Coordinates of C-alpha atoms and ligand atoms in Angstrom, one line a residue:
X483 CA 49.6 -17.7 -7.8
X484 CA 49.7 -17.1 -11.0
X485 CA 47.9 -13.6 -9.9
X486 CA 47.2 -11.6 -12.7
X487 CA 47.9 -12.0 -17.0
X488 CA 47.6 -9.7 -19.8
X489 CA 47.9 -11.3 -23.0
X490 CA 50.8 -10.9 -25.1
X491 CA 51.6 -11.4 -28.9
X492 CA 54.2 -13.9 -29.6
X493 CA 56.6 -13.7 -32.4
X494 CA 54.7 -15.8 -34.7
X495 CA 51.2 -13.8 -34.8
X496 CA 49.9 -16.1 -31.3
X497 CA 49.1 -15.4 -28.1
X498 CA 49.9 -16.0 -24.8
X499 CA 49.6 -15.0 -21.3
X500 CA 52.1 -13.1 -18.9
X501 CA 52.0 -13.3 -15.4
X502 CA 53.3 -9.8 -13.6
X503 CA 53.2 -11.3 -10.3
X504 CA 55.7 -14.5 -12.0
X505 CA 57.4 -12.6 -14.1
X506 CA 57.0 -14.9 -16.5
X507 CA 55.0 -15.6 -19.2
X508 CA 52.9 -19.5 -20.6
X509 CA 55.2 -19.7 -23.8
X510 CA 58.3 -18.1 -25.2
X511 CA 57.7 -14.7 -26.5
X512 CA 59.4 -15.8 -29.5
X513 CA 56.3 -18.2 -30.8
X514 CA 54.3 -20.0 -28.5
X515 CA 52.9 -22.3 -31.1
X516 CA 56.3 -22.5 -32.8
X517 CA 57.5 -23.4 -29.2
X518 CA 55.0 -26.1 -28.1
X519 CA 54.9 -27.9 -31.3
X520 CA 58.8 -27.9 -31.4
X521 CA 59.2 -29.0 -27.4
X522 CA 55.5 -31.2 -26.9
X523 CA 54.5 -32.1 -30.7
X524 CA 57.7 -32.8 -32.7
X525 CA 60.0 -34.1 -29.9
X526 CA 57.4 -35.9 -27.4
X527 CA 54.4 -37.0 -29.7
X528 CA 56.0 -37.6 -33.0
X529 CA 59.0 -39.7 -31.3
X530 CA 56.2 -42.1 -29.6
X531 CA 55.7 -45.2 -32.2
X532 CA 51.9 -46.7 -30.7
X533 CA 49.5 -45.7 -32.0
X534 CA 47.5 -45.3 -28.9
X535 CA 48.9 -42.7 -26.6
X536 CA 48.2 -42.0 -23.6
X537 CA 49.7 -38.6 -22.0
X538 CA 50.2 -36.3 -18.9
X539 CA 50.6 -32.7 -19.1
X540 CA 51.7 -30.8 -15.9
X541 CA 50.1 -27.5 -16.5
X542 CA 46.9 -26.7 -18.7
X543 CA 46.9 -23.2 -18.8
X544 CA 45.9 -21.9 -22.4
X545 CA 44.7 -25.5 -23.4
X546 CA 47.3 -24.9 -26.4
X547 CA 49.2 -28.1 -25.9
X548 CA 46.4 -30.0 -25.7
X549 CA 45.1 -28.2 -29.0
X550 CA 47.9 -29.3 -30.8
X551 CA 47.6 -32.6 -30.0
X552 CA 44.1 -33.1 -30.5
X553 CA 45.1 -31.4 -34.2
X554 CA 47.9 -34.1 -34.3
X555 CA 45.9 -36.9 -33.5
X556 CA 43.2 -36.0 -36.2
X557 CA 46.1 -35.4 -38.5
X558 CA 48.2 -39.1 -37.9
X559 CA 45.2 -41.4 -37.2
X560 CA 46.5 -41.5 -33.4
X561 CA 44.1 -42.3 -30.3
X562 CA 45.0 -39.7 -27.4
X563 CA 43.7 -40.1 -23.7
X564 CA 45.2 -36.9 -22.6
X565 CA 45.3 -36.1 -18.7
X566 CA 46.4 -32.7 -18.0
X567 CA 46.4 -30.8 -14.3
X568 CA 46.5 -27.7 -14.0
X569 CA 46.3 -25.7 -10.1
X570 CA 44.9 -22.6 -11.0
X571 CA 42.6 -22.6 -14.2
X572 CA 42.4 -19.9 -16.5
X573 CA 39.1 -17.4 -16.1
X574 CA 36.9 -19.3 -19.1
X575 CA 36.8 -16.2 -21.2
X576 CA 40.2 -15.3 -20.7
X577 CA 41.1 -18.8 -22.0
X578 CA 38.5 -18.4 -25.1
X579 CA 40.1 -14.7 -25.9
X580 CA 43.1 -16.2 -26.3
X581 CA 44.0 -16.7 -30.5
X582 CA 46.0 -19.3 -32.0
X583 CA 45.8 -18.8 -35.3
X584 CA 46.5 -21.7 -38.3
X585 CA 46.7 -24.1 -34.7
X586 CA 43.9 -26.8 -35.6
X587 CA 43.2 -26.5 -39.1
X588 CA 41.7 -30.2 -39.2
X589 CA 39.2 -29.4 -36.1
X590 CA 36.3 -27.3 -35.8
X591 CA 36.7 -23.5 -34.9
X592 CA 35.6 -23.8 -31.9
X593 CA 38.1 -26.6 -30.6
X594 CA 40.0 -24.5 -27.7
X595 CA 36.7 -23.8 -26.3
X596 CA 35.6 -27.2 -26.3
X597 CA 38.9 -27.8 -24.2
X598 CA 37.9 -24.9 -22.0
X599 CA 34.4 -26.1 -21.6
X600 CA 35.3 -29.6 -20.8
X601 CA 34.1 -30.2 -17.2
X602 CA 37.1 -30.6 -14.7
X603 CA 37.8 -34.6 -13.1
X604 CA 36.0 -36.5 -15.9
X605 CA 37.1 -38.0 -19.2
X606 CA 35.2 -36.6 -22.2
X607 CA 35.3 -38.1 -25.6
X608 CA 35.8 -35.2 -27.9
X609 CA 35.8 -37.0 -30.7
X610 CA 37.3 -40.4 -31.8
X611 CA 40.9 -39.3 -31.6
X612 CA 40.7 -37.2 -28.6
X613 CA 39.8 -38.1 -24.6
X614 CA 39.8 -35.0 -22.2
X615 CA 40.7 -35.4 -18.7
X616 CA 41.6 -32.6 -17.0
X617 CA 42.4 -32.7 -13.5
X618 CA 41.9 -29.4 -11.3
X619 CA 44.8 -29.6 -8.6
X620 CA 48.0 -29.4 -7.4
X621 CA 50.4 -31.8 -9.6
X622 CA 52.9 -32.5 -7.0
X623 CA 50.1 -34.4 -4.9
X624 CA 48.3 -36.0 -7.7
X625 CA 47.4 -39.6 -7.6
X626 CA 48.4 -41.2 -10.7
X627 CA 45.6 -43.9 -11.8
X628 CA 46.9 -45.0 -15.0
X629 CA 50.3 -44.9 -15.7
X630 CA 51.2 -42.9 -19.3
X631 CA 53.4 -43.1 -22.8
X632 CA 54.5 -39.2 -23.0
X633 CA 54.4 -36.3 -20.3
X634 CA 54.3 -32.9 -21.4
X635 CA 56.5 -31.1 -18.5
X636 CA 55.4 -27.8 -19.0
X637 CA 55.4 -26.2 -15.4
X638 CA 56.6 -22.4 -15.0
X639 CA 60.4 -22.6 -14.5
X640 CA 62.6 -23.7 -12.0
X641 CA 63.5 -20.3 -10.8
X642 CA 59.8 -19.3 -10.0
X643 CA 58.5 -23.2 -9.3
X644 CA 61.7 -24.6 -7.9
X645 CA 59.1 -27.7 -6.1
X646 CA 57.7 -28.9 -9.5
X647 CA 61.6 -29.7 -11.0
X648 CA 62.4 -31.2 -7.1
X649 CA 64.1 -35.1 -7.6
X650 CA 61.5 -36.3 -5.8
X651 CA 58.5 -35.2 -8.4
X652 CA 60.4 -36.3 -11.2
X653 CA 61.1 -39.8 -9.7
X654 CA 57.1 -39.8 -9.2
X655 CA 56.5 -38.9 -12.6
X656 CA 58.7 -41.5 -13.5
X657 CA 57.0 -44.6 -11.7
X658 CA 53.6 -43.0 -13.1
X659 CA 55.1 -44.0 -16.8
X660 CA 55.1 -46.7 -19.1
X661 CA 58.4 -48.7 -20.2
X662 CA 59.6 -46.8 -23.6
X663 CA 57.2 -43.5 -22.4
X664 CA 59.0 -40.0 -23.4
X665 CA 59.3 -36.8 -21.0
X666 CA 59.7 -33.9 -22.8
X667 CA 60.1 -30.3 -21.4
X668 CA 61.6 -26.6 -23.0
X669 CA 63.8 -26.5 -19.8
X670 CA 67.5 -27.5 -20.5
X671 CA 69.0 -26.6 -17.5
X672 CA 72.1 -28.9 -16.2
X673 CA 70.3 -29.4 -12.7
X674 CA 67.2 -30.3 -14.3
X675 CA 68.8 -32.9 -16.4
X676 CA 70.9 -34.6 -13.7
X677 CA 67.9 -35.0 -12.1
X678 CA 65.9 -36.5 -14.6
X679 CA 68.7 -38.9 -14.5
X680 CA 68.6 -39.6 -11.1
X681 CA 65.3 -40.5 -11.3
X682 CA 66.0 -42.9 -13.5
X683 CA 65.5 -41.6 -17.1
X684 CA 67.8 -41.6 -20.0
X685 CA 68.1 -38.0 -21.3
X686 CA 68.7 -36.3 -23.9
X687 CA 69.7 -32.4 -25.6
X688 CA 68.0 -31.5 -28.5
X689 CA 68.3 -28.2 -30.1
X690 CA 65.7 -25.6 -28.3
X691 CA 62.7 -24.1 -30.5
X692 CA 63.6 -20.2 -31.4
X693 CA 65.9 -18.3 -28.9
X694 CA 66.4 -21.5 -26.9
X695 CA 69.7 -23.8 -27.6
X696 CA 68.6 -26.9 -25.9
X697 CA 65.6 -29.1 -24.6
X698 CA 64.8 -32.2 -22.6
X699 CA 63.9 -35.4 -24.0
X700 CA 63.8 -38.1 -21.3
X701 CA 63.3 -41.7 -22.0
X702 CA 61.7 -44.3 -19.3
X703 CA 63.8 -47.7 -19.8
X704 CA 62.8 -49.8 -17.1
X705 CA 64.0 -52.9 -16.4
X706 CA 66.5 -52.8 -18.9
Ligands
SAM360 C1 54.2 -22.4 -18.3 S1 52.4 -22.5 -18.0 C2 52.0 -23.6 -19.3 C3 50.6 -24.0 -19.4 C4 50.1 -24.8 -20.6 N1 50.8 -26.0 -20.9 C5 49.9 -23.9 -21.8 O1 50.4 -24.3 -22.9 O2 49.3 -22.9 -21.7 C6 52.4 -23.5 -16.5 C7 51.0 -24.0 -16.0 O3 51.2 -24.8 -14.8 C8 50.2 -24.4 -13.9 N2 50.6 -24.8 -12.5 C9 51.5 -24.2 -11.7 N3 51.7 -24.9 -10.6 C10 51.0 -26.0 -10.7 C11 50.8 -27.1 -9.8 N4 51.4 -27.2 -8.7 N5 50.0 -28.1 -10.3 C12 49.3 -28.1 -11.5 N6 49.5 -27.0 -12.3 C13 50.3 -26.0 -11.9 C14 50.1 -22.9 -14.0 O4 48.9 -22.4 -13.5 C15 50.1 -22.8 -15.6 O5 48.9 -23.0 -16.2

């Protein structure tokens, strides 16, 4: 697993990566930066009022997410500490070949590869908006160390990772969150959202990025 990617135009001129052995591919074919900024950006980070975030991402992968938000943070005057895990990291060049055009227009050119390059199981300051830490294993055995405002849930789907949408992860994700923190996720599936709610989150439908009708937004109220 993932076994083996070509890359793939998207609808709105970027990239991303399909996995023949999956049969699926990172983002939706119809705009993988129209998608993440939609599901991650404009539902998850934009919705969070502090201006000191701290977030999860299950899933790495292309590093786009996390180049977004890095963008973002430049962009709003927000302070990110951004913990991502990811199982099976991307061959390095593979990752760098990838192009996101228009992306990152406040950072350097070479931002993704700085994301790339980062060393695995630190935190790195990349700059005063932006602390990388990724995390090289399997999410569903993590250890949690600080608990976090948003959580990008951007696993592979349900029907080809059914263990990373199981109750019991979600509850974990859960406990690993602040009180007001924000779980978003492009999946919209009934299932997924009764579980969400059975592990305790209030959750919500928003309107899908293109050729999706719905989202996830989940809210962490504890103690109310
Ligand atoms: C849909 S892709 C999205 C990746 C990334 N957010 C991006 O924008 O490119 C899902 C990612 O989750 C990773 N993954 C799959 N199973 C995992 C696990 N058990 N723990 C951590 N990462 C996992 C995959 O390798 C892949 O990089």
């Amino acid at each position: 697993m993932p076994g083996d990617f070509v890359r793939k135009p998207t609808a709105d001129g970027s990239d991303t990566l399909y996995s023949s052995l999956l049969g699926e591919a990172y983002h939706s074919l119809n705009g993988s930066i129209t998608e993440s900024r939609h599901v991650f950006i404009e539902a998850g980070l934009y919705e969070h009022t502090h201006q000191h975030i701290t977030i999860f991402e299950v899933g790495f992968g292309t590093g786009l997410n996390a180049l977004l938000t890095w963008q973002s943070a430049v962009e709003k005057g927000l302070t990110i500490h951004y913990h991502s895990i990811e199982a099976f990291p991307l061959e390095p060049d593979l990752a760098k070949s990838l192009h996101f055009p228009q992306a990152a227009p406040a950072l350097a050119p070479d931002a993704l590869m700085r994301l790339h390059d980062a060393p695995w199981d630190q935190a790195v300051t990349l700059d005063s908006a932006f602390t990388l830490f990724k995390h090289k294993g399997d999410a569903l055995t993590h250890t949690f160390e600080v608990n976090h405002d948003l959580v990008y849930f951007d696993a592979f789907s349900p029907d080809v990772q059914p263990e990373l949408w199981e109750e019991s992860f979600l509850k974990r994700l859960y406990d690993a969150m602040n009180q007001g923190g924000i779980l978003v996720t492009y999946c919209a599936k009934g299932e997924v959202r009764r579980r969400l709610q059975r592990a305790g989150f209030n959750v919500e439908r928003l309107p899908g990025p293109p050729g999706k009708r719905e989202m996830l937004r989940a809210r962490c109220q504890k103690g109310l």
